Each structure stands twice: as structure tokens, then as C-alpha cells.
Coordinates of C-alpha atoms in Angstrom, one line a residue:
M16 CA 52.0 47.4 -64.5
D17 CA 54.8 47.1 -66.9
N18 CA 54.5 44.3 -69.6
S19 CA 57.4 42.5 -68.2
E20 CA 55.9 41.9 -64.8
I21 CA 52.6 40.6 -65.7
M22 CA 52.3 37.0 -64.9
I23 CA 50.3 34.1 -66.5
G24 CA 49.1 30.4 -66.1
P25 CA 47.0 28.8 -63.3
R26 CA 49.7 29.2 -60.9
A27 CA 50.8 32.8 -62.2
L28 CA 54.5 31.4 -62.6
I29 CA 55.3 32.5 -66.1
K30 CA 56.1 35.9 -67.2
R31 CA 53.7 37.1 -70.2
H32 CA 56.7 39.0 -71.9
E33 CA 59.2 36.0 -71.8
F34 CA 56.2 33.5 -73.0
V35 CA 55.0 35.6 -76.0
R36 CA 59.1 36.4 -77.0
V37 CA 59.8 32.6 -77.1
I38 CA 56.7 32.0 -79.0
V39 CA 57.6 34.6 -81.7
Q40 CA 61.1 33.1 -81.5
C41 CA 59.4 29.6 -82.4
L42 CA 57.2 30.9 -85.0
Y43 CA 60.4 32.4 -87.0
S44 CA 62.3 29.1 -86.8
L45 CA 59.1 27.2 -87.9
G46 CA 59.1 29.7 -91.0
Y47 CA 56.0 31.4 -90.0
K48 CA 57.7 34.8 -90.7
N49 CA 54.4 36.8 -91.2
S50 CA 52.8 35.2 -88.1
A51 CA 55.7 36.1 -86.2
S52 CA 56.1 39.7 -87.2
C53 CA 52.2 40.0 -86.5
L54 CA 52.2 38.8 -83.1
E55 CA 55.5 41.2 -82.6
S56 CA 53.6 44.0 -83.6
E57 CA 50.3 43.3 -81.9
S58 CA 51.9 42.5 -78.4
G59 CA 54.8 44.9 -78.7
I60 CA 57.3 42.2 -77.6
L61 CA 60.1 41.5 -79.9
Y62 CA 61.7 38.3 -80.7
K63 CA 65.4 40.3 -80.5
S64 CA 66.4 42.2 -77.6
V65 CA 67.0 46.1 -78.2
D66 CA 70.7 45.4 -77.1
F67 CA 71.1 42.5 -79.7
E68 CA 69.6 44.5 -82.6
K69 CA 71.9 47.3 -81.9
L70 CA 75.1 44.9 -81.8
E71 CA 73.5 43.3 -85.0
L72 CA 73.3 46.6 -87.0
Q73 CA 76.8 47.6 -85.7
I74 CA 78.4 44.3 -86.8
L75 CA 76.9 44.2 -90.1
N76 CA 77.9 47.9 -90.7
G77 CA 81.6 47.1 -89.3
N78 CA 81.3 49.6 -86.8
W79 CA 83.7 47.8 -84.2
D80 CA 84.1 50.6 -81.7
G81 CA 80.5 50.7 -81.3
C82 CA 80.3 47.0 -80.9
I83 CA 82.8 47.0 -78.0
D84 CA 80.8 49.9 -76.3
T85 CA 77.6 47.9 -76.7
L86 CA 79.0 44.8 -75.5
N87 CA 80.5 46.5 -72.3
A88 CA 77.3 48.0 -71.6
I89 CA 75.7 44.6 -71.8
S90 CA 78.5 43.1 -69.6
D91 CA 77.8 45.7 -66.8
L92 CA 74.2 44.1 -66.6
N93 CA 74.3 40.3 -67.0
M94 CA 77.4 38.9 -68.6
N95 CA 80.2 37.2 -66.7
D96 CA 83.8 38.0 -67.6
E97 CA 84.6 34.6 -69.3
I98 CA 81.6 35.0 -71.6
R99 CA 82.7 38.7 -72.4
A100 CA 86.1 37.9 -73.3
S101 CA 84.9 35.0 -75.6
V102 CA 82.6 37.2 -77.6
L103 CA 85.2 40.4 -77.7
F104 CA 87.9 37.6 -78.8
L105 CA 85.4 36.7 -82.0
I106 CA 84.9 40.6 -82.7
F107 CA 88.5 41.6 -82.5
K108 CA 89.1 38.2 -84.8
Q109 CA 86.7 39.6 -87.4
C110 CA 88.0 43.3 -86.9
L111 CA 91.9 42.0 -87.5
L112 CA 90.8 40.2 -90.7
E113 CA 89.1 43.2 -92.0
Y114 CA 91.6 45.6 -91.3
L115 CA 94.5 43.6 -92.8
N116 CA 92.3 43.2 -96.0
R117 CA 91.9 46.7 -96.4
G118 CA 95.7 46.9 -96.0
E119 CA 95.3 48.9 -92.7
E120 CA 98.3 47.0 -90.7
S121 CA 98.9 49.6 -88.3
L122 CA 95.3 49.4 -87.1
A123 CA 95.2 45.5 -87.1
L124 CA 98.7 45.7 -85.2
D125 CA 97.1 48.0 -82.6
V126 CA 94.0 45.5 -82.0
L127 CA 96.4 42.7 -81.7
R128 CA 98.8 44.4 -79.3
K129 CA 96.6 46.3 -76.9
Q130 CA 93.0 45.3 -77.2
V131 CA 93.3 41.3 -77.4
P132 CA 95.9 40.9 -74.6
S133 CA 93.4 42.6 -72.3
L134 CA 91.0 39.7 -72.5
I135 CA 90.9 36.7 -70.2
V136 CA 92.0 34.5 -72.6
S137 CA 94.9 31.9 -72.9
K138 CA 98.4 32.9 -74.5
E139 CA 97.8 30.1 -76.8
K140 CA 94.5 31.4 -78.1
V141 CA 96.0 34.6 -78.9
H142 CA 99.1 33.2 -80.6
K143 CA 96.7 30.9 -82.7
L144 CA 94.8 33.9 -83.7
A145 CA 98.0 35.6 -84.9
S146 CA 99.1 32.6 -86.9
S147 CA 96.0 32.1 -88.6
I148 CA 95.7 35.7 -89.6
L149 CA 99.4 35.5 -90.7
C150 CA 98.7 32.5 -92.9
L151 CA 95.7 34.3 -94.2
E152 CA 97.8 37.4 -95.1
E153 CA 100.0 35.4 -97.3
K154 CA 97.3 33.6 -99.3
E155 CA 93.8 35.4 -99.1
L156 CA 94.0 39.0 -97.7
G157 CA 93.3 41.7 -100.1
N158 CA 91.4 39.5 -102.1
I159 CA 88.3 38.9 -100.1
D160 CA 85.3 40.9 -101.7
E161 CA 82.4 42.8 -99.9
D162 CA 80.3 39.9 -100.4
D163 CA 82.6 37.5 -98.5
I164 CA 82.9 39.9 -95.6
S165 CA 79.2 40.4 -95.3
E166 CA 79.0 36.6 -95.2
L167 CA 81.6 36.3 -92.6
R168 CA 79.5 39.2 -90.4
R169 CA 76.7 37.0 -90.5
R170 CA 78.5 33.9 -89.4
L171 CA 80.2 35.9 -86.7
L172 CA 76.4 37.0 -85.4
V173 CA 75.5 33.3 -85.5
E174 CA 78.4 32.5 -83.3
L175 CA 77.4 35.4 -80.8
Q176 CA 74.0 34.5 -80.5
R177 CA 75.3 31.0 -79.1
L178 CA 77.4 32.9 -76.6
L179 CA 75.4 35.8 -75.3
P180 CA 73.1 35.1 -72.5
P181 CA 69.6 35.8 -71.8
P182 CA 67.6 38.1 -72.2
V183 CA 70.1 39.4 -74.5
V184 CA 69.7 36.6 -76.8
L185 CA 67.1 33.8 -76.2
P186 CA 68.8 30.1 -76.4
E187 CA 68.0 28.3 -79.9
R188 CA 64.7 26.8 -80.1
R189 CA 63.7 27.7 -76.5
L190 CA 59.9 26.7 -76.7
E191 CA 60.7 23.2 -78.1
H192 CA 63.3 22.7 -75.4
L193 CA 60.7 23.7 -72.6
I194 CA 58.1 21.3 -74.1
E195 CA 60.4 18.5 -74.8
T196 CA 61.8 19.0 -71.3
A197 CA 58.1 18.8 -69.9
V198 CA 57.3 15.7 -72.3
T199 CA 60.5 14.0 -70.9
S200 CA 59.4 14.5 -67.4
Q201 CA 56.2 13.0 -67.7
I202 CA 57.5 10.0 -69.7
D203 CA 60.1 9.5 -66.7
S204 CA 57.3 9.5 -64.3
C205 CA 55.3 7.1 -66.0
F206 CA 56.2 3.5 -64.6
Y207 CA 54.6 2.0 -67.8
H208 CA 56.1 3.8 -70.9
N209 CA 57.4 1.2 -73.1
S210 CA 56.8 2.4 -76.8
R211 CA 58.2 4.7 -79.4
V212 CA 55.0 6.0 -80.5
A213 CA 55.1 10.0 -80.5
V214 CA 53.6 11.6 -77.1
S215 CA 50.5 13.8 -77.8
L216 CA 50.9 17.3 -76.4
Y217 CA 47.1 17.5 -76.2
E218 CA 46.9 15.4 -72.8
D219 CA 48.9 14.7 -70.0
H220 CA 50.7 11.5 -70.5
C221 CA 50.0 8.3 -68.7
C222 CA 50.4 4.7 -70.0
G223 CA 48.6 1.7 -68.8
R224 CA 49.6 -1.7 -68.0
D225 CA 49.0 -3.0 -71.5
Q226 CA 52.4 -1.2 -72.4
I227 CA 54.2 -4.2 -70.7
P228 CA 53.8 -7.9 -70.7
T229 CA 51.6 -9.1 -68.1
E230 CA 49.8 -11.9 -69.7
T231 CA 50.5 -15.4 -70.8
I232 CA 50.3 -15.5 -74.6
Q233 CA 51.9 -18.9 -75.2
I234 CA 53.3 -22.2 -73.2
L235 CA 56.0 -24.1 -74.6
S236 CA 56.3 -27.3 -73.1
E237 CA 58.5 -29.3 -75.2
H238 CA 61.3 -29.6 -72.5
K239 CA 60.9 -33.1 -70.4
N240 CA 62.3 -31.8 -67.2
E241 CA 63.2 -28.5 -65.3
V242 CA 64.1 -25.6 -67.8
W243 CA 67.0 -23.6 -66.2
F244 CA 67.6 -20.8 -68.9
V245 CA 66.2 -18.8 -71.8
Q246 CA 67.5 -16.0 -73.6
F247 CA 66.3 -14.2 -76.7
S248 CA 68.8 -13.6 -79.7
N249 CA 70.0 -10.2 -80.1
N250 CA 67.9 -9.6 -83.4
G251 CA 64.9 -10.7 -81.3
Q252 CA 64.0 -13.6 -84.2
Y253 CA 65.1 -16.5 -81.9
L254 CA 64.7 -17.8 -78.4
A255 CA 67.2 -20.4 -76.7
S256 CA 66.3 -22.5 -73.8
S257 CA 68.2 -25.0 -71.8
S258 CA 67.0 -27.8 -69.4
S259 CA 68.1 -30.5 -67.2
D260 CA 66.7 -33.1 -69.7
C261 CA 70.3 -32.5 -71.1
T262 CA 69.0 -30.6 -74.2
A263 CA 68.9 -27.1 -75.6
I264 CA 66.2 -25.9 -77.8
I265 CA 66.1 -22.8 -80.6
W266 CA 62.8 -21.5 -81.1
K267 CA 61.8 -19.2 -83.9
V268 CA 59.8 -16.0 -83.1
L269 CA 57.1 -15.6 -85.7
E270 CA 55.4 -12.3 -87.1
D271 CA 52.4 -12.9 -84.8
D272 CA 54.6 -13.0 -81.7
T273 CA 54.0 -16.9 -81.5
L274 CA 57.2 -19.5 -81.2
T275 CA 57.8 -22.5 -83.0
L276 CA 60.5 -25.2 -82.5
K277 CA 63.4 -24.8 -84.7
H278 CA 65.9 -27.2 -83.5
T279 CA 66.6 -29.3 -80.6
L280 CA 70.4 -29.7 -79.8
R281 CA 71.2 -33.0 -78.3
S282 CA 74.8 -33.7 -77.3
H283 CA 75.3 -33.0 -73.8
E284 CA 75.6 -35.8 -71.3
N285 CA 74.6 -33.6 -68.2
P286 CA 71.8 -31.0 -68.0
V287 CA 72.5 -27.7 -69.9
S288 CA 72.5 -24.7 -67.4
F289 CA 73.5 -21.8 -69.6
V290 CA 73.3 -20.6 -73.2
A291 CA 74.9 -17.5 -74.9
W292 CA 74.1 -16.1 -78.4
S293 CA 76.8 -14.7 -80.5
P294 CA 76.4 -11.0 -81.5
D295 CA 75.4 -11.7 -85.0
D296 CA 73.2 -14.6 -84.1
T297 CA 74.8 -17.1 -86.1
S298 CA 76.0 -19.4 -83.3
L299 CA 74.9 -20.5 -80.0
L300 CA 77.1 -21.8 -77.0
T301 CA 75.6 -24.2 -74.5
C302 CA 77.4 -25.1 -70.9
G303 CA 76.3 -28.3 -69.6
N304 CA 76.3 -28.6 -66.0
A305 CA 79.5 -29.7 -64.8
E306 CA 80.7 -30.5 -68.5
V307 CA 82.0 -29.2 -71.5
L308 CA 81.1 -26.0 -73.5
K309 CA 79.7 -26.6 -76.9
L310 CA 79.1 -24.4 -80.0
W311 CA 76.2 -24.7 -82.3
D312 CA 75.3 -23.2 -86.0
V313 CA 71.9 -21.7 -85.4
E314 CA 70.9 -22.2 -89.1
T315 CA 71.4 -26.0 -89.3
G316 CA 71.7 -27.0 -85.6
I317 CA 74.8 -28.7 -85.9
C318 CA 77.2 -29.0 -83.1
K319 CA 80.6 -27.2 -84.7
H320 CA 83.0 -27.4 -81.8
T321 CA 83.3 -28.8 -78.3
F322 CA 85.8 -26.6 -75.9
G323 CA 87.6 -28.2 -73.2
D324 CA 87.7 -31.7 -71.8
H325 CA 85.4 -33.6 -69.1
G326 CA 87.9 -32.3 -66.5
F327 CA 86.9 -28.5 -67.5
I328 CA 83.8 -27.4 -65.3
V329 CA 82.2 -24.5 -67.3
S330 CA 80.2 -22.1 -65.0
S331 CA 79.3 -19.5 -67.7
C332 CA 80.4 -18.2 -70.9
A333 CA 80.0 -15.1 -73.1
W334 CA 80.8 -13.7 -76.7
F335 CA 83.1 -10.6 -78.0
P336 CA 81.3 -8.3 -80.1
D337 CA 83.1 -9.8 -83.1
S338 CA 81.4 -13.1 -82.8
K339 CA 84.8 -14.6 -83.3
R340 CA 86.0 -14.7 -79.7
L341 CA 84.3 -16.1 -76.7
V342 CA 85.3 -16.2 -73.0
C343 CA 84.1 -18.8 -70.3
G344 CA 84.7 -19.4 -66.9
S345 CA 85.2 -22.4 -64.5
S346 CA 83.9 -23.1 -60.9
D347 CA 87.3 -24.8 -60.5
P348 CA 89.5 -22.2 -58.9
E349 CA 92.5 -23.9 -61.0
K350 CA 91.2 -23.3 -64.5
G351 CA 90.1 -19.7 -64.1
I352 CA 88.9 -18.0 -67.3
F353 CA 89.6 -18.6 -70.8
M354 CA 89.5 -16.7 -74.1
W355 CA 89.1 -19.0 -77.2
D356 CA 88.5 -18.5 -80.8
C357 CA 85.6 -20.6 -82.5
N358 CA 88.2 -23.2 -83.3
G359 CA 89.1 -23.7 -79.8
N360 CA 92.3 -22.0 -80.0
E361 CA 93.4 -20.5 -76.7
I362 CA 93.9 -16.7 -77.0
K363 CA 94.4 -15.6 -73.4
A364 CA 93.5 -17.1 -69.9
W365 CA 93.5 -15.6 -66.7
R366 CA 94.1 -18.3 -63.9
G367 CA 96.5 -19.0 -61.0
V368 CA 96.6 -19.5 -57.3
R369 CA 95.0 -15.6 -57.3
M370 CA 92.0 -16.9 -59.2
P371 CA 89.1 -18.1 -57.3
K372 CA 86.0 -19.9 -58.8
V373 CA 84.1 -18.2 -61.3
V374 CA 80.4 -17.9 -60.4
D375 CA 79.2 -15.9 -63.6
L376 CA 80.7 -13.6 -66.1
A377 CA 79.7 -11.2 -69.1
V378 CA 81.6 -9.0 -71.7
T379 CA 79.6 -5.7 -72.0
P380 CA 78.2 -5.2 -75.6
D381 CA 80.8 -2.7 -76.8
G382 CA 83.6 -5.1 -75.6
E383 CA 85.5 -3.0 -73.3
N384 CA 84.8 -4.7 -70.2
L385 CA 85.0 -8.1 -68.8
I386 CA 83.1 -8.4 -65.6
S387 CA 82.9 -11.5 -63.5
V388 CA 81.6 -12.9 -60.3
L389 CA 84.2 -14.6 -58.2
S390 CA 84.1 -16.5 -55.1
D391 CA 80.2 -15.9 -54.5
K392 CA 80.5 -12.2 -53.2
D393 CA 83.2 -10.5 -55.3
I394 CA 82.4 -8.8 -58.8
R395 CA 85.4 -7.9 -60.9
I396 CA 85.2 -5.3 -63.7
L397 CA 88.4 -5.6 -65.8
N398 CA 88.8 -3.0 -68.5
L399 CA 89.9 -5.0 -71.5
V400 CA 91.4 -1.8 -73.0
T401 CA 93.3 -0.2 -70.2
N402 CA 93.7 -3.3 -68.2
A403 CA 92.4 -1.3 -65.2
E404 CA 90.5 -3.6 -62.7
R405 CA 87.9 -2.7 -60.1
V406 CA 86.2 -5.0 -57.6
I407 CA 82.9 -4.5 -55.9
F408 CA 82.3 -6.4 -52.6
E409 CA 78.8 -7.7 -51.8
E410 CA 77.7 -8.9 -48.6
H411 CA 75.7 -11.5 -49.7
P412 CA 76.3 -14.7 -52.2
I413 CA 75.7 -13.7 -55.9
T414 CA 73.9 -16.1 -58.1
S415 CA 73.8 -14.3 -61.6
L416 CA 74.8 -11.4 -63.4
S417 CA 73.3 -9.5 -66.4
I418 CA 74.3 -6.4 -68.6
S419 CA 72.3 -3.8 -69.9
V420 CA 72.3 -3.3 -73.8
D421 CA 74.0 0.2 -73.8
S422 CA 77.0 -1.6 -71.6
K423 CA 76.5 1.1 -68.8
F424 CA 74.8 -0.9 -66.2
F425 CA 74.7 -4.3 -64.7
I426 CA 72.5 -6.3 -62.3
V427 CA 73.2 -9.1 -59.9
N428 CA 71.0 -11.6 -58.2
L429 CA 71.7 -12.1 -54.4
N430 CA 70.5 -15.0 -52.4
S431 CA 69.6 -12.0 -49.8
Q432 CA 66.4 -11.7 -52.0
E433 CA 67.7 -8.6 -53.5
I434 CA 68.7 -7.5 -57.0
H435 CA 71.6 -4.7 -57.1
L436 CA 72.0 -2.5 -59.9
W437 CA 75.4 -0.9 -60.5
D438 CA 76.8 1.3 -63.1
V439 CA 80.0 -0.1 -65.1
A440 CA 82.0 3.2 -65.1
G441 CA 82.4 3.1 -61.2
N442 CA 80.6 6.4 -60.6
W443 CA 78.0 4.9 -57.9
E444 CA 79.0 4.7 -54.3
K445 CA 76.0 2.3 -53.6
A446 CA 73.7 0.1 -55.8
L447 CA 70.3 0.8 -56.3
K448 CA 68.4 -2.2 -54.8
Y449 CA 65.2 -4.0 -55.9
K450 CA 63.1 -6.3 -53.6
G451 CA 60.1 -8.3 -53.8
H452 CA 61.0 -11.5 -55.0
Q453 CA 61.8 -14.8 -53.4
Q454 CA 65.5 -16.1 -53.4
N455 CA 67.0 -18.2 -50.7
K456 CA 68.3 -21.4 -52.1
Y457 CA 68.4 -21.7 -56.0
V458 CA 70.0 -19.8 -58.9
I459 CA 67.6 -17.1 -60.3
R460 CA 68.5 -15.0 -62.9
S461 CA 67.2 -11.4 -64.1
C462 CA 67.5 -9.4 -66.9
F463 CA 67.0 -5.7 -68.5
G464 CA 64.2 -5.0 -70.8
G465 CA 61.7 -2.9 -72.3
L466 CA 62.6 0.4 -74.2
D467 CA 65.8 1.6 -73.5
S468 CA 66.4 -1.2 -70.8
T469 CA 63.9 0.7 -68.7
Y470 CA 62.8 -2.5 -66.9
I471 CA 64.4 -5.3 -64.8
A472 CA 62.4 -8.8 -64.6
S473 CA 63.4 -11.6 -62.4
G474 CA 62.2 -15.1 -61.7
S475 CA 61.5 -16.2 -58.3
E476 CA 61.3 -19.4 -56.1
N477 CA 57.6 -18.7 -55.3
S478 CA 56.7 -19.4 -59.1
Q479 CA 56.0 -15.9 -59.9
V480 CA 57.8 -13.3 -62.4
Y481 CA 58.6 -10.0 -60.9
I482 CA 59.0 -6.7 -63.2
W483 CA 60.4 -3.4 -61.5
N484 CA 60.7 -0.2 -63.4
R485 CA 64.3 0.9 -62.7
R486 CA 63.3 4.1 -61.0
N487 CA 61.5 2.1 -58.4
S488 CA 62.7 -0.5 -55.7
K489 CA 59.3 -2.2 -55.4
P490 CA 57.8 -4.4 -58.5
I491 CA 55.4 -2.7 -60.4
E492 CA 53.8 -6.1 -61.8
V493 CA 53.8 -9.8 -60.4
L494 CA 52.9 -12.3 -63.0
S495 CA 51.3 -15.6 -62.2
G496 CA 51.0 -18.9 -64.2
H497 CA 54.0 -21.1 -63.4
L498 CA 53.6 -23.7 -60.8
M499 CA 57.4 -24.0 -59.5
T500 CA 60.4 -21.9 -59.3
V501 CA 61.0 -19.7 -62.1
N502 CA 64.8 -19.7 -63.0
C503 CA 65.4 -17.3 -65.5
V504 CA 63.7 -14.5 -67.6
S505 CA 64.5 -12.9 -70.8
W506 CA 63.2 -9.8 -72.5
N507 CA 63.1 -9.7 -76.3
P508 CA 65.3 -6.8 -77.4
K509 CA 63.7 -5.9 -80.4
R510 CA 60.0 -6.5 -79.2
P511 CA 59.8 -4.6 -75.8
Q512 CA 56.4 -6.0 -74.9
M513 CA 57.4 -9.8 -74.9
L514 CA 59.2 -11.6 -72.3
A515 CA 60.0 -15.4 -71.7
S516 CA 60.2 -17.3 -68.4
A517 CA 61.6 -20.5 -67.7
S518 CA 60.7 -22.7 -64.9
D519 CA 61.2 -25.9 -62.8
D520 CA 57.5 -27.0 -64.0
H521 CA 59.3 -27.9 -67.1
T522 CA 57.6 -25.1 -69.2
I523 CA 58.5 -21.8 -70.8
R524 CA 55.8 -19.0 -70.5
I525 CA 55.6 -16.2 -73.3
W526 CA 54.3 -13.0 -72.1
G527 CA 52.7 -10.2 -73.7
P528 CA 50.5 -7.2 -73.2
S529 CA 47.2 -7.9 -71.7
Q530 CA 45.3 -7.4 -75.0
S531 CA 47.3 -9.8 -76.8
R532 CA 45.5 -12.9 -78.1
K533 CA 46.4 -16.1 -75.8
T534 CA 47.3 -19.2 -77.6

């Protein structure tokens, strides 16, 4: 049997000839030249194909007619016209340069007039080639020595290796690519993968539940009434919470993954329904329920500014990436959406008869899009760069909105007991849907979290916390511990195994992996 036809592997899916060849390539790329040469000798299988070795020799010797004959022979086997034209164009370019450098203008002109135009390349590319050669002729041609010519030929070979198809040339680092693809596939099929620790090749990859937060490691009970909102800072070093007791609290995350109270923010007359960290984590916004918006200094806990007046009903707020501008929406249709600087100066406003009430809003972390939930069921995505607008219509009322850290996705909670995941760019016709939690009457907030925002977490009216892997519509974990409705959850962006949840039972629970020490 021909060596090229021998199959190996438990399922006999791998051609032994190809397998050995990519191993040889890998050994060369890792610098093990003696081992690679030994394997070539013992197996009789060479890293470089006969065709490429022939082409390599012809190029290094400047045998351009031979190059063209070899390429034409290869083209008859497995090279499409477009690749053939690109390869020949590079060879003609080198050929032209060398002819002109030797003063053989007639040969160069013959190539430029007869050979190059026959290729399937644009006229613009041909003109660009001619112009570049002419520029060289004035400055450098005639002065290029043999060493430089040899270096240019070696560079040409490198370019051809990227263009020529297999099996003439192997794609660069082929074995590493195949192994990385296999490892990535195993990671993608692992619902609990939540760590940047390198995956071992010695065994199939499969993480356990201990990679995600499943166990209460601390209960924070300083609030005196229902806790409505929690959010970790962008640097993961703080947690902010707000409550119907009319206060917000800033908590410090310690090195041992426990939290301690840093500031209690007292200034609102009504329950505090929402908080938002500035991207640089130096400031915090708090929204009073049917009340004003306040700006706090995180380090001192001092209120720096109050936005609006008692007639301005704030529903939500968000920051722009520069930490100098903020935007807030009102549940009053006449007020709409305002953009302010940190001193309360109005920069821009979206309001008028066409502007319905704002349920929730957010700015993508890259600052390009303002996403708002309007009149319960409409999602408006406004590109702040192009001013282009897109609207998504949901069938059921939306209670909250959350955006992924990479600005590519957002989720909305619906009172139909579903969470919908949409892409910001608008490439999806349908949302991905997640079910399992309970939501009928109250505002429930969900979040992205974990490594690369792989997970979605949400509160629930049945006092539990639900966690989904984004690739699965059913929850992979249901966390019990709270005694009443869980209103909001937040995943620490820098500690992928830490999750916080806020509940009507007056407490905040900090969740960690199952091996964590309880406090």
C-alpha cells in the first residue's frame, strides 16, 4: 500500500503521511532541526513537497522561466486561477526588478507588456507595479548587490508559502493550529470553564462546579430594608448596593474575597433604586426612586452634585467611557433622556412628543452606542457616531437591560419569565432565550459574568439565583439561600468566581466556588 493511503488513529481518520509531515513541520518551527531531519530520513516523508523544493531552488537561482513552468504544472493539479495569478504576479515583480537592476530593460518591458497583463489582476495593481518599479529605477536600480537580491528572493519564498495551497505548502504552524482547535472545542463544550489556567494536553478537558460561584461565602446585612440593586466596580475592588431604606453602601472587596463596609451614602429622601460606577471607579451615581440623581466621590463618600430637581423622575443612568459625561433617562415622557457633564451642565437631550418613557438605558463600554428600553417593549439602539438608529420590538414588557464588557451583546429581562440575548451590531434575526427563573410582577435584573462574559446570572421571584452558560438555554446552577425575591445580581469583572445578589430579605449574599471558606 502507498504510504499516502495508510490511515492511523482509533477511527482510522488520519492519513499517516499527512500526520508525520505536520509533525516534521512542527519540529522545524520549534527549532528541533536534527530531530526533524531524522524523522524525515526514517519515515521517508519530507516537510517540503517535491513541487515546492523545485520551486524554491528555481527562485533562489533566479530561474524565472522554470518557476513559471513549475507553477503552471502545480496549477493544473489544485490551484485556482486567483491564487495562481497572485503567485505569478509576485514572481514577475521580482523578475522585473532583477532585469532592470542588470540593465536589461527590453526583457523587463517584455514581461510588463506581455506576461503581467495576462494575469487575472486589476489594472490598478499593474499600474501600481509599474510605478513602483519606475520609482526604484530612479533611485536604487543598478545599485542592488547580490546579497540584497538573495534576501529579496528569500522574502519572495516566504510570501509564496503563505499563498500556495496544500499539499504544495503546509499552512504555517499546522499542528499547533489543529491542537488549539481541539482544545478550544473542548473548552467550548465545557459549561463550567471559568479560568485562564492553561489547559493540559494530557487529558480531555472538563471543569467541575467549583469553577463558578455556587456557595454563599458571606452575608451582608447592613441595609435595613429591601436591597434593590448591586453592582461591582469596573476594577472589581468595590461593590455598591442600594436599598429601599433610602441609602446606598460602598463595600470594599478584600484580598481574601470578603467585603467590608467603606461608606454609607445618606442623602436621598426616597428608596435608592439604581447605582452606576464611573468607568474610572472614582465616582458613583445613585438614582432615587421617583427622585433626583446624585453623584458621589468614592474615596470620601461625599455627595459632589445633585442633578435635576424634584420634578425630574430618574429611571436609570449610565456613564460614557471618559468618566466625564453621563446620561440618564426619565419615566416622565416629557423629560426623555439627558446627557450631562459631572457639574450638571446639559450637553444634549433627547425629548419631545415622540420620546416615550424610559424604562432603562445603558452606554456600551466602547462609547459607540446608547441602548434604551422605551415604553416597556421597545429597545432603541442609537449609534452615537453615525446617528443611525435601530429598534427591536419585544412582545412582553422589559424590566431591565445589561451590556457585555466587550460591547457586543446585551440582555433584557422580560416579565414573561425569559431573558433575551441580542447582538448590538444587529446581525441576529432572533434573540437567544434563557428560561427557568420566575419573574411576573417585579423588576428583576440580570448580568453577564465569568471569564469572557461566558455566563448570565439573574435573580428570581422565588428567592433563588440562576446561572446559565450562554450556550445553553437552561440554567446550569440554581443557588438557594435568600428568603425572598432576589432583585439584582452582579458578577465581579476581575474575579470571575465572585457573584453578589441583592434581595428583599434585606441582605446581600456574596457567592464563591464550593471550596471557598464560609464566613
